[in-house]
XYZ file of C-alpha atoms in Angstrom:
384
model
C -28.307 -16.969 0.472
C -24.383 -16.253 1.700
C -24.019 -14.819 4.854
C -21.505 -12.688 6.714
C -20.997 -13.647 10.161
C -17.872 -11.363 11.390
C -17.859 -9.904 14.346
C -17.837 -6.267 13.020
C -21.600 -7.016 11.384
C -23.056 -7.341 14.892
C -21.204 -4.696 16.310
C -23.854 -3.062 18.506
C -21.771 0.466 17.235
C -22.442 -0.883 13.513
C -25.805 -1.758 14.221
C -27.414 1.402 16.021
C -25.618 3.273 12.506
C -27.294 1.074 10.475
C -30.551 1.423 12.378
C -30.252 5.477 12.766
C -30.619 5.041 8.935
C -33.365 2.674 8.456
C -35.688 3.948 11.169
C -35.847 6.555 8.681
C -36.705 4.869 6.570
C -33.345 4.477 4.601
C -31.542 1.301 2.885
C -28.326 0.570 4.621
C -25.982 -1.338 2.986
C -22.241 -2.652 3.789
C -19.924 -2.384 0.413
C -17.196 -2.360 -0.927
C -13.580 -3.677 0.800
C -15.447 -5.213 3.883
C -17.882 -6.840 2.492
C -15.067 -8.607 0.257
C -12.592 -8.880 2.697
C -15.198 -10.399 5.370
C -16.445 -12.569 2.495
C -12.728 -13.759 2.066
C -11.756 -14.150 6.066
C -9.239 -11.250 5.516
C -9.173 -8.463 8.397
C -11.856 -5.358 8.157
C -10.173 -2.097 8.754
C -13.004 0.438 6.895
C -16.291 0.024 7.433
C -18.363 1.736 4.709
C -21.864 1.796 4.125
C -24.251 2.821 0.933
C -27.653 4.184 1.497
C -29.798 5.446 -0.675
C -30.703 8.915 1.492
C -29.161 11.987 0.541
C -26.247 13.494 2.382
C -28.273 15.756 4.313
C -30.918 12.881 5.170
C -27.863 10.791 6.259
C -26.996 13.847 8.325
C -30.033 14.547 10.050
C -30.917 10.689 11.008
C -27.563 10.438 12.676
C -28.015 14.001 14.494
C -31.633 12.444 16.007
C -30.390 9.054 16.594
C -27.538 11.111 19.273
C -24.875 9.956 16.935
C -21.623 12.284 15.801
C -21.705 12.644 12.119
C -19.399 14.688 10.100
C -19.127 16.321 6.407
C -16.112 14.725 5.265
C -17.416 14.563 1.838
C -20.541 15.462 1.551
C -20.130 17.251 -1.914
C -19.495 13.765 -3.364
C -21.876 12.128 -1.098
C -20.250 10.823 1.827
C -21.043 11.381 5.839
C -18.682 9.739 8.249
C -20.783 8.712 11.336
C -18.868 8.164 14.366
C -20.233 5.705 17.388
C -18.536 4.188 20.303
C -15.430 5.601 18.348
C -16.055 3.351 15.323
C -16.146 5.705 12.247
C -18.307 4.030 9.267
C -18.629 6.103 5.706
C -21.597 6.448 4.551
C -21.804 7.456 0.986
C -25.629 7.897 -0.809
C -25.779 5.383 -4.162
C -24.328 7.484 -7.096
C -24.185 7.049 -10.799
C -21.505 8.465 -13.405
C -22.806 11.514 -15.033
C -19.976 12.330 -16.924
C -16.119 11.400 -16.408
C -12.733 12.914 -17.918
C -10.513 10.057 -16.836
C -9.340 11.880 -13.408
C -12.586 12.437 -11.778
C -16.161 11.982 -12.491
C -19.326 13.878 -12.172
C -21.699 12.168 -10.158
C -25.686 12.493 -9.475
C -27.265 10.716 -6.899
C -29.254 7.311 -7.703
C -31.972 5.507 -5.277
C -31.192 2.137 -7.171
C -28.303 -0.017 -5.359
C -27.624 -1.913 -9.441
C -26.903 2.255 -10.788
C -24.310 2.525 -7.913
C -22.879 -0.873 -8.433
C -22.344 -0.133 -12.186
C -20.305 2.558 -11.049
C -17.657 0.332 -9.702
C -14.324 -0.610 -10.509
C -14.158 -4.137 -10.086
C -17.038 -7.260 -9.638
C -15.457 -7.915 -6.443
C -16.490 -4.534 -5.140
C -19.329 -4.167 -5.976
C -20.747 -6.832 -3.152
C -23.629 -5.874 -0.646
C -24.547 -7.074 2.813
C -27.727 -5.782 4.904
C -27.228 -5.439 8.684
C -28.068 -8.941 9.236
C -24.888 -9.931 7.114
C -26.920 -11.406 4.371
C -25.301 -10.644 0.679
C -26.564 -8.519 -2.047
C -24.784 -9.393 -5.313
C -26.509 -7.037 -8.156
C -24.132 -7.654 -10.865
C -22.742 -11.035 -10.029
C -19.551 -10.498 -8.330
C -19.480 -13.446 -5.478
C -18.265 -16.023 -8.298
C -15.777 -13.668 -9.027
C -14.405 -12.801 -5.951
C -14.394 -16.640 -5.118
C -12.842 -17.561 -7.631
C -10.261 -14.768 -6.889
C -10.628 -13.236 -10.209
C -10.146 -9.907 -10.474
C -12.837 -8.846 -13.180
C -13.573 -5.116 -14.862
C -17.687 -4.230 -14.550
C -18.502 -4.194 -18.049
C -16.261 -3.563 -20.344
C -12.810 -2.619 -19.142
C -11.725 -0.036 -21.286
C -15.127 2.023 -20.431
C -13.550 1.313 -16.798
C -10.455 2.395 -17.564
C -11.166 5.962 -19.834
C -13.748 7.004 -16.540
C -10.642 6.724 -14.419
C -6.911 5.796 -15.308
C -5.659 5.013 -12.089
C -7.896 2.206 -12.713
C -5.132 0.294 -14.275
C -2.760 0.501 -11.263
C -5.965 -0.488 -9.249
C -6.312 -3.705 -11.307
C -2.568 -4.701 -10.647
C -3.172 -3.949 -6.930
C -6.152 -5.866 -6.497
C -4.720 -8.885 -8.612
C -1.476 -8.427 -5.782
C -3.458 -8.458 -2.795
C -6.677 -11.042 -4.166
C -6.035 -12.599 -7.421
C -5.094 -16.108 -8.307
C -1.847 -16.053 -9.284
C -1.849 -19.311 -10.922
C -5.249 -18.439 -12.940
C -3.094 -15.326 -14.387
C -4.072 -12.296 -15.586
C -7.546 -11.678 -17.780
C -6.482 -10.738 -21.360
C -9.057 -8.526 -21.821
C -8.153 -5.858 -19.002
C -4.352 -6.198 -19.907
C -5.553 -5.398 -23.293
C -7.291 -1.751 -22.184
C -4.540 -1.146 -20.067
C -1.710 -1.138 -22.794
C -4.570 0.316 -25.168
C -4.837 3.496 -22.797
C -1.333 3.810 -21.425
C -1.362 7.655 -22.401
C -3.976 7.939 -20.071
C -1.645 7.442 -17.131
C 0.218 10.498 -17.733
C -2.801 12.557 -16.795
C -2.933 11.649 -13.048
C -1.621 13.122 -10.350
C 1.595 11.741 -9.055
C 0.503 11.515 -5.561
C -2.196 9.157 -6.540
C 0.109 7.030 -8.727
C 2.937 7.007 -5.629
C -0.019 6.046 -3.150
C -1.306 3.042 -5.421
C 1.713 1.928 -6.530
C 3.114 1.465 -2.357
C -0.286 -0.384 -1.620
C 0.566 -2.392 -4.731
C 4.222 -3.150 -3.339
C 2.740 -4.088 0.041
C 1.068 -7.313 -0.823
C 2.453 -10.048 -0.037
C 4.328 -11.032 -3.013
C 3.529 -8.356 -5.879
C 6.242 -9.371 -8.198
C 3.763 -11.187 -10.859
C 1.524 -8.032 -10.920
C 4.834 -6.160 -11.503
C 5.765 -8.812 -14.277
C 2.517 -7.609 -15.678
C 2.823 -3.661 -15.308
C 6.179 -4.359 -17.452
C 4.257 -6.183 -20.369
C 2.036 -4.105 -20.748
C 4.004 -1.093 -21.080
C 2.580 0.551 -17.239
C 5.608 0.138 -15.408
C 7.609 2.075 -18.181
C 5.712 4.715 -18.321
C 5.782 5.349 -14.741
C 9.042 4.816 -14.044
C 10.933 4.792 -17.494
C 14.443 3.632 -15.651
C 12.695 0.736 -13.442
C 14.044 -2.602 -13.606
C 11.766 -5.391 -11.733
C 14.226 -8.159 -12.002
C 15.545 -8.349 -8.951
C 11.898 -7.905 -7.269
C 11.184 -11.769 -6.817
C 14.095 -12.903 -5.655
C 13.517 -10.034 -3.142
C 10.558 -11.659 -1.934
C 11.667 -15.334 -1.719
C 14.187 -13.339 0.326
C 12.317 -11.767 2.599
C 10.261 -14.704 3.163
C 13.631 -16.690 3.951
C 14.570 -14.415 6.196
C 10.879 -14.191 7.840
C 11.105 -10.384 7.412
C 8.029 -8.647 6.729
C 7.005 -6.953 3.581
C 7.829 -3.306 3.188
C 6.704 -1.119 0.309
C 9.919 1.299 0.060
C 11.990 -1.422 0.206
C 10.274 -3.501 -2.696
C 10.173 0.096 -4.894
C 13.997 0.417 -4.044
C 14.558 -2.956 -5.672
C 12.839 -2.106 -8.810
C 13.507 2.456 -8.877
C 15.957 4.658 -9.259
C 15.905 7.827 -6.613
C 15.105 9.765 -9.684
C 12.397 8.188 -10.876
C 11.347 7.333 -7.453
C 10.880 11.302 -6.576
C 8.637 11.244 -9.264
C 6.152 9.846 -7.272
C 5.782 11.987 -4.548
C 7.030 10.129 -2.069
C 7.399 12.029 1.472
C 10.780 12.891 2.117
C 11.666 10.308 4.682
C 10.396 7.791 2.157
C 12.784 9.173 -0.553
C 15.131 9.080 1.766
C 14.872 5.529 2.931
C 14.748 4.444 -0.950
C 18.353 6.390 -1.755
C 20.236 5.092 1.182
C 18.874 1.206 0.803
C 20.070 1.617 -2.872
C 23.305 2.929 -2.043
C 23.959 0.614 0.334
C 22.805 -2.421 -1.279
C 25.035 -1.452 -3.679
C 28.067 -0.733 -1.851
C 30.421 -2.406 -0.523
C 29.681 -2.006 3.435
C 29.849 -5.221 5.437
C 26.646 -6.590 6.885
C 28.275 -5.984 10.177
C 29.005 -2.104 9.326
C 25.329 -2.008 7.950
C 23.778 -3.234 11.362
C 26.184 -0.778 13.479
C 25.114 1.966 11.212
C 21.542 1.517 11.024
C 20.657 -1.546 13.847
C 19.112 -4.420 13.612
C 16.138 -3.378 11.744
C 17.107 -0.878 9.355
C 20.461 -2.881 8.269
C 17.874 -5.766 7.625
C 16.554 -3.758 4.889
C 20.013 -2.988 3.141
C 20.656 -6.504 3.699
C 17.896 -8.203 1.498
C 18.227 -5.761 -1.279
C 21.797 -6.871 -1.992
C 21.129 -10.448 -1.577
C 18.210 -9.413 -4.097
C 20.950 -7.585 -6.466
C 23.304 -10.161 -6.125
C 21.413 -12.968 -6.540
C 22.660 -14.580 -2.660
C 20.353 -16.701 -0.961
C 19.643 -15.144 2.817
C 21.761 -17.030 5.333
C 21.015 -16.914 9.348
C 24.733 -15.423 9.517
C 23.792 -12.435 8.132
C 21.741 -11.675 10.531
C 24.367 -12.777 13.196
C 26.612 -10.284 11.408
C 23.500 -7.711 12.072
C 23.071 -8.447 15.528
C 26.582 -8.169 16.133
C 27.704 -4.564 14.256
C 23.673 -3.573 16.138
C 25.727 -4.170 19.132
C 29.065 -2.602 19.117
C 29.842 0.448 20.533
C 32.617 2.201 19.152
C 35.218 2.675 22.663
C 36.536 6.505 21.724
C 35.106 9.704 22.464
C 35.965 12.990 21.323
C 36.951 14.085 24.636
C 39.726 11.065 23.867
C 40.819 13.180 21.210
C 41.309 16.309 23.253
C 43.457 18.848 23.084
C 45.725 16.867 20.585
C 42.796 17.454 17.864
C 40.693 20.482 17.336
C 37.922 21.526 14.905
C 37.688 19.769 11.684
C 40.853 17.868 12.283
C 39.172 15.840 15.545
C 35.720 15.437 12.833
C 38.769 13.385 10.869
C 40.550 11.411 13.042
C 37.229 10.490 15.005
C 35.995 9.308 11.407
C 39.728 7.543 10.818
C 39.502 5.901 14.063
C 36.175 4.483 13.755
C 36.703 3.150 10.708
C 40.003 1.433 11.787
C 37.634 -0.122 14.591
C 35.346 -1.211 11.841
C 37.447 -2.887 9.802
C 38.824 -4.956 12.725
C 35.550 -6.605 13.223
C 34.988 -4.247 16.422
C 38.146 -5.843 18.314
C 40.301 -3.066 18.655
C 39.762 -2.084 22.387
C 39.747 1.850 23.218
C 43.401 1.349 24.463
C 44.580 -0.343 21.110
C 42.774 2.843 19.009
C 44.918 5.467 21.138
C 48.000 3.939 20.997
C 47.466 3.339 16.865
């Protein structure tokens, strides 16, 4: 029988939770992402936890056992319970009573294989007791190491309980999937088969799922996929993906991290982009590394404007557009403009310049010192 042995299973926090429940005589059960993740020696941020007790149950075992244990769901079943600062979900085993494709109806179950049916994916529907040993009700350990991403059942069923399923699918393939095994034909199927489907969720959620999505570590063949199957167009009816790979061979040239805006700049319009609902400093980022990819601003200019760090960003996008291969003098020309210091001030400027007039010949100035690579000493500027 597999085993997980990470560190978080033997917690002592973990296991006084786990025991607050089953001194009561309640199953507690690890699911969900870490279970897989542990399974696939990826880091554990969440740790959640299925029981069959009912929310109140779950409340009052924790409330005995001295533990801090709060409602944050408790309509749809789930109790976080907070120890040694650790906070682990606990969520009572549910089954589908009736779904419109946005949310679903749930009863409570006392059978583990009713809330596993529930699922998305076989890979997420894994198990673990306390001791770390696996539970796999509908088969999902093959799956998962095999690093096939797999619809429970039948994956339009999936799919018509919730839409954003299909976004989820691409995600998961990102972050976990075998790239080389490709895609299976059968969920790309459902997915174009209910692409209406998408237009009924929130924006928010489609915004959220589609960053996660753009945060794997190269998420340009799930992209590749959204496109064929009609997703990404119906999202985002202007996006363009094609400069998305060469982004990431990019980035990993250039040993830069992956960063979600950046990757949806490469492939959205603003436009389209405020269409998800991104927050307004996201928007924002998105516009100006489009514009400036775009523009004709030298990598120098970039990394005075916007340092070392957000010039990078710029940077990689237009090597992206225009299909450039990254080059370690780029980001000497970074480092460099990140350096400068423009020489004038506007007390420089005064009285000769006033008002709007010293706004312009600050702006003139500067620009003159710009386009002489940053040579032009304070001196040479006043004399000009």
């Amino acid at each position: 029988m597999k085993q997980i042995s990470a560190a978080w299973v033997s917690d002592p926090a973990t296991q006084k939770v786990c025991a607050a429940l089953r001194d009561g005589g309640a199953q507690a059960l690890f699911v969900g992402g870490c279970v897989r993740n542990a399974l696939l020696g990826a880091p554990v941020s969440d740790i959640d936890i299925a029981t069959d007790a009912h929310p109140k149950r779950v409340l009052e075992l924790a409330q005995s056992a001295g533990l801090k244990a709060i409602p944050t769901g408790i309509d749809h079943g789930t109790i976080t319970v907070v120890c040694n600062h650790i906070p682990h979900e606990i969520t009572t085993f549910r089954r589908d009573v009736e779904t419109d494709g946005r949310r679903a109806v749930v009863a409570f179950s006392d059978n583990v294989e009713e809330d596993a049916a529930r699922r998305d994916f076989t890979m997420n529907a894994i198990y673990a007791k306390p001791n770390g040993f696996v539970l796999d009700p509908l088969l999902g350990l093959p799956d998962l190491q095999a690093r096939r991403v797999r619809f429970i059942g039948t994956a339009e069923n999936r799919i018509r309980e919730d839409y954003l399923r299909s976004l989820r699918y691409f995600r998961f393939h990102a972050w976990y999937g075998d790239v080389e095994a490709g895609f299976d034909p059968d969920a790309l199927a459902a997915i174009a088969a209910n692409l209406d489907g998408l237009s009924t969720l929130s924006r928010e959620r489609v915004g959220a799922e589609l960053l996660k999505l753009l945060g794997a570590p190269d998420p340009a063949p799930s992209v590749a996929a959204m496109r064929s199957t009609g997703v990404l167009a119906q999202l985002l009816p202007g996006a363009d993906d094609r400069a998305l790979a060469p982004l990431v061979a990019i980035e990993q040239a250039a040993g830069a991290e992956p960063d979600a805006v950046r990757r949806l700049a490469a492939i959205a319009v603003p436009e389209d982009a405020e269409t998800l609902r991104l927050s307004r400093n996201q928007l924002q980022r998105l516009t100006r590394m489009r514009e400036e990819a775009q523009a004709s601003t030298s990598v120098a200019e970039l990394g005075y404007r916007y340092g070392d760090e957000g010039g990078l960003h710029e940077t990689l996008l237009r090597c992206a557009f225009l299909e450039r291969p990254w080059s370690e003098d780029l980001r000497t020309a970074l480092h460099s403009g990140a350096a400068a210091q423009f020489p004038i001030k506007a007390t420089d400027l005064i009285p000769n310049f006033s008002g709007p007039a010293l706004g312009k010949k600050l702006a003139d100035l500067e620009a003159s010192w710009i386009a002489s690579g940053f040579t032009l000493t304070r001196e040479d500027l006043l004399a000009g």
